[in-house]
Amino acid sequence: MVKSGKTKKKYHKPTKPHHHLNPPPAQANKPISVKTLPAHLVLEILYRTPVKSLVRFKSVSKSWFALINHPTFIKMHLDFNTSKNDKNKLICSCGYGTFIDIALLSLSEEPMNVLRINKDFTERPNYPRKINFRDFSKNMVLAGSVNGIVCLSHSEEMSERFVVLWNPSICCWCPIALVETKSWDNMSVGIGFDEVINDYKVICIVPEFRFEDYGWSRIEVYSTNQGSWEDVDKKGKIHFRPNTDLNHCNFIVNGVPYWAGLDLRPGYVDVLGRIDPFTGLFKKIEHPKHVRNEITRVNPVKLRESVAALIQSPGDYPNNVIDLYLLDENTTKWTKMYSIGPLVSGNVCEEMQIPQCFSTGIASLLVRVLQPRRELGMH
């Protein structure tokens, strides 16, 4: 039998609210860990972290490993550090004989050595059948760099077998085998960066020497995202041959490699050529129009992420003046910016070599070299 009536409710004494403005001493002294930091602060810290440390941080957790390897994070880290760092640097090889140093040079900092090569050390027994970096580096050629990734070609036994991508900041390298069924004789190597899909690409121009194809060159493109050579045969071959004194591109502007060479159609005209890393298409750029004499030379160069041309000894008669032109890449038209000189007495323009490696301010480099002479004029 069920008793009727109201059920008696239990009374619970309410807890007193806490109004501590400050946490208890034990909580206040508790150290802050990564887990307690907001995600956006963790990202801000990692964006400012050097590459070598980021490589070690990959082992912290699976989530950090995935984050640091993600293409979006890599691009954000690159953009942040590129805007903060001095870009006025070059990477070059220094020294002769037994030891050669690969060093970073800057106009504002002391040189920094990144690799020492011993050309006389005993070769490993399986080289060149199997590639290794120490043997490869003895005759490697610096073919260009984009965002700290250096492209290396070879001047001896590996010249038609491998090219290499090298990241000196973390001491990592990636050998890329050339297709064995194709001829790579006298190829010229460059590196480009496809910003659309964040893809570093090795770009090669290979002259053809068969009778039916003589005067043409083919383009070969390797995609690091795909890990393979792209099929660009359907884009056709080009009437262009890079200058034979270099086996790599002259310079790289905004991720696009440029070569100085010859238009091989009737007339054999000196031109500048570029290959778009996104499309793989070749574009020919004619030199600025100028008056020539017997010692006039045109040197295409890179100036502050722009294409420039230094015309040595322009005019009807030999002289020591240099004209500086800048290229509008949209219209391919040249604009004269300065006339520099006359520099010094003697045949300076006939003997001077133009450096190609500085990513900013090649004119500043010339000023610094010549300023002690007090004979530089600009008008």
mmCIF file of C-alpha atoms in Angstrom:
data_model
loop_
_atom_site.group_PDB
_atom_site.id
_atom_site.type_symbol
_atom_site.label_atom_id
_atom_site.label_comp_id
_atom_site.label_asym_id
_atom_site.label_seq_id
_atom_site.Cartn_x
_atom_site.Cartn_y
_atom_site.Cartn_z
ATOM 1 C CA MET A 1 0.000 0.000 0.000
ATOM 2 C CA VAL A 2 1.460 3.317 -1.036
ATOM 3 C CA LYS A 3 1.275 6.200 1.433
ATOM 4 C CA SER A 4 -0.322 9.334 0.091
ATOM 5 C CA GLY A 5 0.888 12.843 0.755
ATOM 6 C CA LYS A 6 3.736 15.140 -0.172
ATOM 7 C CA THR A 7 7.283 13.862 -0.367
ATOM 8 C CA LYS A 8 9.644 15.555 2.066
ATOM 9 C CA LYS A 9 12.415 17.400 0.239
ATOM 10 C CA LYS A 10 15.988 17.280 1.463
ATOM 11 C CA TYR A 11 17.615 20.621 2.243
ATOM 12 C CA HIS A 12 21.148 21.290 0.916
ATOM 13 C CA LYS A 13 23.113 24.073 2.513
ATOM 14 C CA PRO A 14 24.441 26.415 -0.227
ATOM 15 C CA THR A 15 28.182 26.793 -0.506
ATOM 16 C CA LYS A 16 29.667 30.190 0.145
ATOM 17 C CA PRO A 17 30.848 31.976 -3.001
ATOM 18 C CA HIS A 18 34.576 32.696 -3.317
ATOM 19 C CA HIS A 19 35.554 36.245 -4.073
ATOM 20 C CA HIS A 20 39.346 35.897 -4.140
ATOM 21 C CA LEU A 21 40.843 38.607 -6.312
ATOM 22 C CA ASN A 22 44.099 36.684 -6.362
ATOM 23 C CA PRO A 23 44.514 32.912 -6.656
ATOM 24 C CA PRO A 24 45.796 30.956 -3.688
ATOM 25 C CA PRO A 25 49.576 31.071 -3.188
ATOM 26 C CA ALA A 26 50.079 27.519 -4.421
ATOM 27 C CA GLN A 27 48.183 28.280 -7.665
ATOM 28 C CA ALA A 28 49.911 31.632 -8.200
ATOM 29 C CA ASN A 29 53.335 29.971 -8.137
ATOM 30 C CA LYS A 30 52.307 27.215 -10.524
ATOM 31 C CA PRO A 31 54.480 27.425 -13.708
ATOM 32 C CA ILE A 32 52.779 28.128 -17.017
ATOM 33 C CA SER A 33 53.109 25.228 -19.484
ATOM 34 C CA VAL A 34 52.518 25.063 -23.210
ATOM 35 C CA LYS A 35 49.141 23.444 -22.552
ATOM 36 C CA THR A 36 47.960 26.538 -20.688
ATOM 37 C CA LEU A 37 48.988 28.968 -23.446
ATOM 38 C CA PRO A 38 46.403 30.018 -26.044
ATOM 39 C CA ALA A 39 46.958 28.483 -29.455
ATOM 40 C CA HIS A 40 47.606 31.838 -31.134
ATOM 41 C CA LEU A 41 50.431 32.602 -28.666
ATOM 42 C CA VAL A 42 52.036 29.224 -29.354
ATOM 43 C CA LEU A 43 51.968 30.011 -33.083
ATOM 44 C CA GLU A 44 53.470 33.476 -32.532
ATOM 45 C CA ILE A 45 56.317 31.892 -30.559
ATOM 46 C CA LEU A 46 56.938 29.204 -33.172
ATOM 47 C CA TYR A 47 56.952 31.771 -36.006
ATOM 48 C CA ARG A 48 59.872 33.455 -34.232
ATOM 49 C CA THR A 49 61.747 30.213 -33.568
ATOM 50 C CA PRO A 50 64.891 29.428 -35.634
ATOM 51 C CA VAL A 51 64.676 26.571 -38.110
ATOM 52 C CA LYS A 52 67.153 24.362 -36.232
ATOM 53 C CA SER A 53 65.018 24.555 -33.092
ATOM 54 C CA LEU A 54 61.833 23.819 -35.058
ATOM 55 C CA VAL A 55 63.397 20.603 -36.333
ATOM 56 C CA ARG A 56 63.971 19.500 -32.706
ATOM 57 C CA PHE A 57 60.456 20.606 -31.698
ATOM 58 C CA LYS A 58 58.956 18.071 -34.102
ATOM 59 C CA SER A 59 59.620 15.396 -31.476
ATOM 60 C CA VAL A 60 57.594 17.199 -28.754
ATOM 61 C CA SER A 61 54.276 15.686 -29.828
ATOM 62 C CA LYS A 62 52.380 14.358 -32.809
ATOM 63 C CA SER A 63 50.375 17.579 -33.044
ATOM 64 C CA TRP A 64 53.546 19.704 -33.151
ATOM 65 C CA PHE A 65 55.054 17.374 -35.742
ATOM 66 C CA ALA A 66 51.969 17.802 -37.944
ATOM 67 C CA LEU A 67 51.886 21.579 -37.352
ATOM 68 C CA ILE A 68 55.554 22.231 -38.169
ATOM 69 C CA ASN A 69 55.335 20.076 -41.301
ATOM 70 C CA HIS A 70 52.118 21.715 -42.535
ATOM 71 C CA PRO A 71 52.589 23.822 -45.706
ATOM 72 C CA THR A 72 50.595 26.737 -44.261
ATOM 73 C CA PHE A 73 52.815 26.934 -41.172
ATOM 74 C CA ILE A 74 55.971 26.675 -43.307
ATOM 75 C CA LYS A 75 54.802 29.552 -45.503
ATOM 76 C CA MET A 76 53.834 31.722 -42.505
ATOM 77 C CA HIS A 77 57.194 31.048 -40.822
ATOM 78 C CA LEU A 78 59.000 31.913 -44.053
ATOM 79 C CA ASP A 79 57.004 35.125 -44.615
ATOM 80 C CA PHE A 80 57.557 36.310 -41.037
ATOM 81 C CA ASN A 81 61.306 35.688 -41.056
ATOM 82 C CA THR A 82 61.824 36.986 -44.583
ATOM 83 C CA SER A 83 60.316 40.315 -43.603
ATOM 84 C CA LYS A 84 62.503 40.542 -40.499
ATOM 85 C CA ASN A 85 65.853 39.314 -41.764
ATOM 86 C CA ASP A 86 68.452 41.152 -43.815
ATOM 87 C CA LYS A 87 68.156 39.775 -47.360
ATOM 88 C CA ASN A 88 71.327 41.453 -48.558
ATOM 89 C CA LYS A 89 73.346 38.245 -48.441
ATOM 90 C CA LEU A 90 75.038 35.877 -50.831
ATOM 91 C CA ILE A 91 76.212 32.291 -50.561
ATOM 92 C CA CYS A 92 79.514 31.571 -52.289
ATOM 93 C CA SER A 93 82.518 29.262 -52.321
ATOM 94 C CA CYS A 94 85.832 30.631 -51.061
ATOM 95 C CA GLY A 95 89.370 29.291 -51.204
ATOM 96 C CA TYR A 96 91.564 27.152 -53.428
ATOM 97 C CA GLY A 97 93.557 23.954 -53.049
ATOM 98 C CA THR A 98 92.689 21.320 -50.443
ATOM 99 C CA PHE A 99 90.004 23.180 -48.476
ATOM 100 C CA ILE A 100 87.073 25.157 -49.846
ATOM 101 C CA ASP A 101 84.591 26.971 -47.605
ATOM 102 C CA ILE A 102 80.952 27.603 -48.441
ATOM 103 C CA ALA A 103 80.116 30.851 -46.658
ATOM 104 C CA LEU A 104 77.335 33.393 -46.238
ATOM 105 C CA LEU A 105 78.507 36.935 -46.954
ATOM 106 C CA SER A 106 76.705 40.137 -46.046
ATOM 107 C CA LEU A 107 77.309 43.857 -46.383
ATOM 108 C CA SER A 108 76.317 44.377 -42.735
ATOM 109 C CA GLU A 109 77.581 41.261 -40.918
ATOM 110 C CA GLU A 110 80.697 39.162 -40.529
ATOM 111 C CA PRO A 111 81.053 36.207 -42.943
ATOM 112 C CA MET A 112 79.572 32.940 -41.624
ATOM 113 C CA ASN A 113 80.978 29.594 -42.708
ATOM 114 C CA VAL A 114 78.335 26.903 -43.363
ATOM 115 C CA LEU A 115 80.440 24.093 -44.874
ATOM 116 C CA ARG A 116 84.111 23.164 -45.231
ATOM 117 C CA ILE A 117 85.027 20.853 -48.103
ATOM 118 C CA ASN A 118 88.160 18.708 -48.059
ATOM 119 C CA LYS A 119 88.918 17.936 -51.702
ATOM 120 C CA ASP A 120 91.687 15.483 -50.824
ATOM 121 C CA PHE A 121 89.829 13.171 -48.445
ATOM 122 C CA THR A 122 89.563 9.488 -49.368
ATOM 123 C CA GLU A 123 86.516 8.792 -51.495
ATOM 124 C CA ARG A 124 83.972 6.298 -50.250
ATOM 125 C CA PRO A 125 84.319 2.994 -52.132
ATOM 126 C CA ASN A 126 80.795 2.966 -53.629
ATOM 127 C CA TYR A 127 81.058 6.484 -55.110
ATOM 128 C CA PRO A 128 80.114 7.504 -57.805
ATOM 129 C CA ARG A 129 77.949 4.405 -58.189
ATOM 130 C CA LYS A 130 76.032 5.593 -55.122
ATOM 131 C CA ILE A 131 75.840 9.289 -54.356
ATOM 132 C CA ASN A 132 76.876 10.821 -51.028
ATOM 133 C CA PHE A 133 77.085 14.477 -50.084
ATOM 134 C CA ARG A 134 80.759 14.591 -49.044
ATOM 135 C CA ASP A 135 81.965 13.295 -52.395
ATOM 136 C CA PHE A 136 79.388 15.276 -54.367
ATOM 137 C CA SER A 137 80.344 18.532 -52.623
ATOM 138 C CA LYS A 138 83.964 18.407 -53.837
ATOM 139 C CA ASN A 139 82.925 19.473 -57.355
ATOM 140 C CA MET A 140 79.494 20.954 -56.747
ATOM 141 C CA VAL A 141 78.356 24.229 -58.324
ATOM 142 C CA LEU A 142 76.041 26.699 -56.566
ATOM 143 C CA ALA A 143 73.263 27.044 -59.138
ATOM 144 C CA GLY A 144 70.973 29.408 -57.193
ATOM 145 C CA SER A 145 68.865 29.666 -54.044
ATOM 146 C CA VAL A 146 65.264 30.492 -53.108
ATOM 147 C CA ASN A 147 64.050 30.999 -49.516
ATOM 148 C CA GLY A 148 67.209 29.421 -48.123
ATOM 149 C CA ILE A 149 66.995 26.293 -50.335
ATOM 150 C CA VAL A 150 70.156 25.995 -52.446
ATOM 151 C CA CYS A 151 70.250 24.189 -55.791
ATOM 152 C CA LEU A 152 73.522 22.411 -56.581
ATOM 153 C CA SER A 153 74.738 21.102 -59.916
ATOM 154 C CA HIS A 154 78.004 19.264 -60.592
ATOM 155 C CA SER A 155 81.036 19.934 -62.766
ATOM 156 C CA GLU A 156 82.478 16.419 -63.005
ATOM 157 C CA GLU A 157 81.290 12.790 -62.799
ATOM 158 C CA MET A 158 77.770 13.609 -61.516
ATOM 159 C CA SER A 159 77.058 16.409 -64.013
ATOM 160 C CA GLU A 160 74.612 14.295 -66.058
ATOM 161 C CA ARG A 161 73.339 12.081 -63.244
ATOM 162 C CA PHE A 162 72.184 14.208 -60.303
ATOM 163 C CA VAL A 163 71.241 17.670 -59.124
ATOM 164 C CA VAL A 164 70.839 18.376 -55.412
ATOM 165 C CA LEU A 165 68.648 20.561 -53.200
ATOM 166 C CA TRP A 166 70.436 21.572 -49.995
ATOM 167 C CA ASN A 167 69.231 23.358 -46.867
ATOM 168 C CA PRO A 168 72.411 24.513 -45.108
ATOM 169 C CA SER A 169 70.523 25.881 -42.083
ATOM 170 C CA ILE A 170 69.486 22.372 -40.978
ATOM 171 C CA CYS A 171 72.218 20.396 -42.828
ATOM 172 C CA CYS A 172 69.752 18.445 -44.982
ATOM 173 C CA TRP A 173 70.105 17.562 -48.655
ATOM 174 C CA CYS A 174 68.002 15.828 -51.302
ATOM 175 C CA PRO A 175 69.610 14.245 -54.401
ATOM 176 C CA ILE A 176 67.453 14.345 -57.547
ATOM 177 C CA ALA A 177 68.276 11.789 -60.224
ATOM 178 C CA LEU A 178 68.204 12.899 -63.859
ATOM 179 C CA VAL A 179 66.227 10.699 -66.244
ATOM 180 C CA GLU A 180 68.711 8.159 -67.618
ATOM 181 C CA THR A 181 67.012 7.759 -70.996
ATOM 182 C CA LYS A 182 67.549 11.434 -71.903
ATOM 183 C CA SER A 183 70.652 13.425 -72.810
ATOM 184 C CA TRP A 184 71.697 16.085 -70.266
ATOM 185 C CA ASP A 185 74.847 17.262 -72.016
ATOM 186 C CA ASN A 186 75.603 20.998 -71.481
ATOM 187 C CA MET A 187 72.434 21.497 -69.443
ATOM 188 C CA SER A 188 71.930 24.719 -67.453
ATOM 189 C CA VAL A 189 70.250 24.385 -64.048
ATOM 190 C CA GLY A 190 68.021 26.801 -62.141
ATOM 191 C CA ILE A 191 65.655 26.704 -59.180
ATOM 192 C CA GLY A 192 62.225 28.336 -58.957
ATOM 193 C CA PHE A 193 59.409 28.636 -56.435
ATOM 194 C CA ASP A 194 55.755 28.219 -57.383
ATOM 195 C CA GLU A 195 53.875 30.427 -54.889
ATOM 196 C CA VAL A 196 50.494 29.151 -56.070
ATOM 197 C CA ILE A 197 51.045 25.637 -54.688
ATOM 198 C CA ASN A 198 54.138 26.243 -52.495
ATOM 199 C CA ASP A 199 56.317 24.031 -54.677
ATOM 200 C CA TYR A 200 60.085 24.301 -55.166
ATOM 201 C CA LYS A 201 61.053 23.324 -58.703
ATOM 202 C CA VAL A 202 64.343 22.462 -60.369
ATOM 203 C CA ILE A 203 64.302 23.855 -63.917
ATOM 204 C CA CYS A 204 66.800 22.757 -66.564
ATOM 205 C CA ILE A 205 67.434 24.069 -70.081
ATOM 206 C CA VAL A 206 69.085 21.362 -72.189
ATOM 207 C CA PRO A 207 70.470 22.252 -75.661
ATOM 208 C CA GLU A 208 69.766 19.733 -78.428
ATOM 209 C CA PHE A 209 72.688 18.659 -80.631
ATOM 210 C CA ARG A 210 70.994 16.171 -82.928
ATOM 211 C CA PHE A 211 70.980 17.361 -86.507
ATOM 212 C CA GLU A 212 67.193 17.531 -86.809
ATOM 213 C CA ASP A 213 66.867 19.490 -83.515
ATOM 214 C CA TYR A 214 70.009 21.625 -83.672
ATOM 215 C CA GLY A 215 69.310 25.200 -82.597
ATOM 216 C CA TRP A 216 66.591 24.138 -80.159
ATOM 217 C CA SER A 217 66.628 23.520 -76.400
ATOM 218 C CA ARG A 218 64.207 21.538 -74.283
ATOM 219 C CA ILE A 219 62.871 22.418 -70.825
ATOM 220 C CA GLU A 220 62.843 19.916 -67.955
ATOM 221 C CA VAL A 221 61.048 20.706 -64.668
ATOM 222 C CA TYR A 222 61.225 18.715 -61.412
ATOM 223 C CA SER A 223 58.478 19.251 -58.797
ATOM 224 C CA THR A 224 59.438 18.630 -55.163
ATOM 225 C CA ASN A 225 55.746 18.302 -54.221
ATOM 226 C CA GLN A 226 55.255 15.532 -56.768
ATOM 227 C CA GLY A 227 58.736 14.075 -56.387
ATOM 228 C CA SER A 228 59.076 13.613 -60.156
ATOM 229 C CA TRP A 229 59.989 15.311 -63.431
ATOM 230 C CA GLU A 230 57.026 16.978 -65.100
ATOM 231 C CA ASP A 231 56.054 16.317 -68.699
ATOM 232 C CA VAL A 232 56.629 19.612 -70.478
ATOM 233 C CA ASP A 233 57.280 18.182 -73.949
ATOM 234 C CA LYS A 234 53.848 19.299 -75.149
ATOM 235 C CA LYS A 235 54.805 22.900 -74.392
ATOM 236 C CA GLY A 236 57.328 22.649 -77.229
ATOM 237 C CA LYS A 237 61.028 23.421 -77.439
ATOM 238 C CA ILE A 238 62.596 26.860 -77.432
ATOM 239 C CA HIS A 239 64.931 28.747 -79.788
ATOM 240 C CA PHE A 240 67.257 29.649 -76.945
ATOM 241 C CA ARG A 241 70.647 28.550 -75.655
ATOM 242 C CA PRO A 242 72.075 29.747 -72.309
ATOM 243 C CA ASN A 243 75.550 31.241 -72.286
ATOM 244 C CA THR A 244 78.166 28.510 -72.219
ATOM 245 C CA ASP A 245 80.320 30.132 -69.518
ATOM 246 C CA LEU A 246 77.695 29.216 -66.890
ATOM 247 C CA ASN A 247 75.959 25.890 -66.311
ATOM 248 C CA HIS A 248 73.255 27.510 -64.191
ATOM 249 C CA CYS A 249 70.826 30.445 -64.288
ATOM 250 C CA ASN A 250 72.200 33.977 -63.895
ATOM 251 C CA PHE A 251 69.837 35.052 -61.105
ATOM 252 C CA ILE A 252 66.397 34.476 -59.558
ATOM 253 C CA VAL A 253 63.774 37.205 -59.057
ATOM 254 C CA ASN A 254 60.609 36.526 -57.023
ATOM 255 C CA GLY A 255 61.131 32.784 -57.418
ATOM 256 C CA VAL A 256 61.589 32.960 -61.215
ATOM 257 C CA PRO A 257 64.985 31.963 -62.727
ATOM 258 C CA TYR A 258 66.535 34.051 -65.517
ATOM 259 C CA TRP A 259 69.194 33.068 -68.058
ATOM 260 C CA ALA A 260 71.351 35.222 -70.321
ATOM 261 C CA GLY A 261 71.801 33.587 -73.706
ATOM 262 C CA LEU A 262 71.209 33.602 -77.452
ATOM 263 C CA ASP A 263 68.046 33.640 -79.518
ATOM 264 C CA LEU A 264 69.033 30.939 -82.012
ATOM 265 C CA ARG A 265 66.768 32.011 -84.816
ATOM 266 C CA PRO A 266 68.530 33.682 -87.765
ATOM 267 C CA GLY A 267 70.662 36.503 -86.457
ATOM 268 C CA TYR A 268 71.797 34.972 -83.115
ATOM 269 C CA VAL A 269 70.727 37.882 -80.865
ATOM 270 C CA ASP A 270 71.735 38.246 -77.194
ATOM 271 C CA VAL A 271 68.579 38.071 -75.063
ATOM 272 C CA LEU A 272 67.397 37.312 -71.550
ATOM 273 C CA GLY A 273 65.147 34.296 -70.951
ATOM 274 C CA ARG A 274 62.909 33.338 -68.040
ATOM 275 C CA ILE A 275 60.892 30.217 -67.217
ATOM 276 C CA ASP A 276 57.735 30.501 -65.106
ATOM 277 C CA PRO A 277 57.791 27.834 -62.340
ATOM 278 C CA PHE A 278 53.976 27.664 -62.350
ATOM 279 C CA THR A 279 53.396 27.098 -66.068
ATOM 280 C CA GLY A 280 56.840 25.938 -67.228
ATOM 281 C CA LEU A 281 56.572 28.385 -70.154
ATOM 282 C CA PHE A 282 59.565 30.262 -71.555
ATOM 283 C CA LYS A 283 59.567 34.017 -72.170
ATOM 284 C CA LYS A 284 62.170 35.956 -74.151
ATOM 285 C CA ILE A 285 63.186 39.477 -73.088
ATOM 286 C CA GLU A 286 65.212 41.684 -75.421
ATOM 287 C CA HIS A 287 68.027 43.872 -74.083
ATOM 288 C CA PRO A 288 67.506 47.654 -73.669
ATOM 289 C CA LYS A 289 68.018 49.590 -76.873
ATOM 290 C CA HIS A 290 71.399 51.346 -76.799
ATOM 291 C CA VAL A 291 74.268 52.539 -78.967
ATOM 292 C CA ARG A 292 77.210 50.124 -79.067
ATOM 293 C CA ASN A 293 80.948 50.353 -79.607
ATOM 294 C CA GLU A 294 83.672 47.692 -79.695
ATOM 295 C CA ILE A 295 83.786 47.208 -75.873
ATOM 296 C CA THR A 296 80.083 47.681 -75.013
ATOM 297 C CA ARG A 297 78.658 44.887 -72.868
ATOM 298 C CA VAL A 298 75.200 44.235 -71.414
ATOM 299 C CA ASN A 299 75.029 42.514 -68.006
ATOM 300 C CA PRO A 300 71.547 41.473 -66.837
ATOM 301 C CA VAL A 301 71.466 41.475 -63.024
ATOM 302 C CA LYS A 302 69.084 41.307 -60.068
ATOM 303 C CA LEU A 303 68.414 44.518 -58.171
ATOM 304 C CA ARG A 304 66.057 44.550 -55.152
ATOM 305 C CA GLU A 305 63.742 41.805 -56.458
ATOM 306 C CA SER A 306 63.694 43.433 -59.885
ATOM 307 C CA VAL A 307 65.409 42.655 -63.183
ATOM 308 C CA ALA A 308 68.026 45.225 -64.154
ATOM 309 C CA ALA A 309 70.639 45.647 -66.871
ATOM 310 C CA LEU A 310 74.037 47.302 -66.572
ATOM 311 C CA ILE A 311 75.288 48.546 -69.941
ATOM 312 C CA GLN A 312 79.036 49.044 -69.811
ATOM 313 C CA SER A 313 80.535 51.668 -72.137
ATOM 314 C CA PRO A 314 77.356 52.778 -73.974
ATOM 315 C CA GLY A 315 77.723 55.152 -76.912
ATOM 316 C CA ASP A 316 79.674 55.552 -80.134
ATOM 317 C CA TYR A 317 83.117 55.493 -78.488
ATOM 318 C CA PRO A 318 84.653 53.486 -75.606
ATOM 319 C CA ASN A 319 84.139 55.090 -72.196
ATOM 320 C CA ASN A 320 83.978 54.327 -68.458
ATOM 321 C CA VAL A 321 80.268 54.966 -67.943
ATOM 322 C CA ILE A 322 77.646 52.408 -66.883
ATOM 323 C CA ASP A 323 73.932 52.882 -67.650
ATOM 324 C CA LEU A 324 71.448 51.238 -65.287
ATOM 325 C CA TYR A 325 68.066 50.102 -66.648
ATOM 326 C CA LEU A 326 65.102 48.524 -64.819
ATOM 327 C CA LEU A 327 62.631 46.123 -66.416
ATOM 328 C CA ASP A 328 58.848 46.334 -66.098
ATOM 329 C CA GLU A 329 58.024 42.611 -66.112
ATOM 330 C CA ASN A 330 54.400 43.198 -67.120
ATOM 331 C CA THR A 331 55.215 45.152 -70.284
ATOM 332 C CA THR A 332 58.837 43.893 -70.767
ATOM 333 C CA LYS A 333 59.874 47.518 -71.322
ATOM 334 C CA TRP A 334 63.142 48.957 -69.969
ATOM 335 C CA THR A 335 63.479 52.309 -68.205
ATOM 336 C CA LYS A 336 66.825 54.058 -67.834
ATOM 337 C CA MET A 337 67.394 54.981 -64.180
ATOM 338 C CA TYR A 338 70.998 56.253 -63.880
ATOM 339 C CA SER A 339 74.254 56.866 -65.652
ATOM 340 C CA ILE A 340 77.158 55.992 -63.366
ATOM 341 C CA GLY A 341 80.598 57.411 -63.934
ATOM 342 C CA PRO A 342 83.000 58.024 -65.459
ATOM 343 C CA LEU A 343 84.439 55.629 -62.889
ATOM 344 C CA VAL A 344 88.244 55.709 -63.048
ATOM 345 C CA SER A 345 90.934 56.085 -65.645
ATOM 346 C CA GLY A 346 91.807 53.090 -67.769
ATOM 347 C CA ASN A 347 89.594 50.483 -69.433
ATOM 348 C CA VAL A 348 87.519 49.708 -66.343
ATOM 349 C CA CYS A 349 84.363 48.775 -68.216
ATOM 350 C CA GLU A 350 86.300 46.417 -70.468
ATOM 351 C CA GLU A 351 87.845 44.538 -67.532
ATOM 352 C CA MET A 352 85.172 44.764 -64.810
ATOM 353 C CA GLN A 353 83.243 41.659 -63.710
ATOM 354 C CA ILE A 354 79.682 42.122 -62.447
ATOM 355 C CA PRO A 355 78.701 40.057 -59.351
ATOM 356 C CA GLN A 356 75.367 38.257 -59.687
ATOM 357 C CA CYS A 357 74.593 36.895 -56.226
ATOM 358 C CA PHE A 358 73.340 39.801 -54.130
ATOM 359 C CA SER A 359 69.569 39.782 -53.783
ATOM 360 C CA THR A 360 69.441 43.511 -53.042
ATOM 361 C CA GLY A 361 71.429 46.548 -54.012
ATOM 362 C CA ILE A 362 74.032 45.559 -56.575
ATOM 363 C CA ALA A 363 74.508 49.266 -57.200
ATOM 364 C CA SER A 364 75.257 49.680 -53.481
ATOM 365 C CA LEU A 365 77.935 47.006 -53.799
ATOM 366 C CA LEU A 366 79.563 48.937 -56.634
ATOM 367 C CA VAL A 367 79.388 52.136 -54.593
ATOM 368 C CA ARG A 368 81.050 50.490 -51.625
ATOM 369 C CA VAL A 369 83.882 49.093 -53.743
ATOM 370 C CA LEU A 370 84.544 52.367 -55.539
ATOM 371 C CA GLN A 371 83.759 54.930 -52.834
ATOM 372 C CA PRO A 372 87.337 55.125 -51.442
ATOM 373 C CA ARG A 373 88.470 56.303 -54.872
ATOM 374 C CA ARG A 374 86.137 59.319 -54.609
ATOM 375 C CA GLU A 375 85.507 59.090 -58.323
ATOM 376 C CA LEU A 376 81.896 57.907 -58.469
ATOM 377 C CA GLY A 377 79.382 60.200 -60.104
ATOM 378 C CA MET A 378 75.658 59.736 -60.698
ATOM 379 C CA HIS A 379 73.478 62.045 -62.785
#
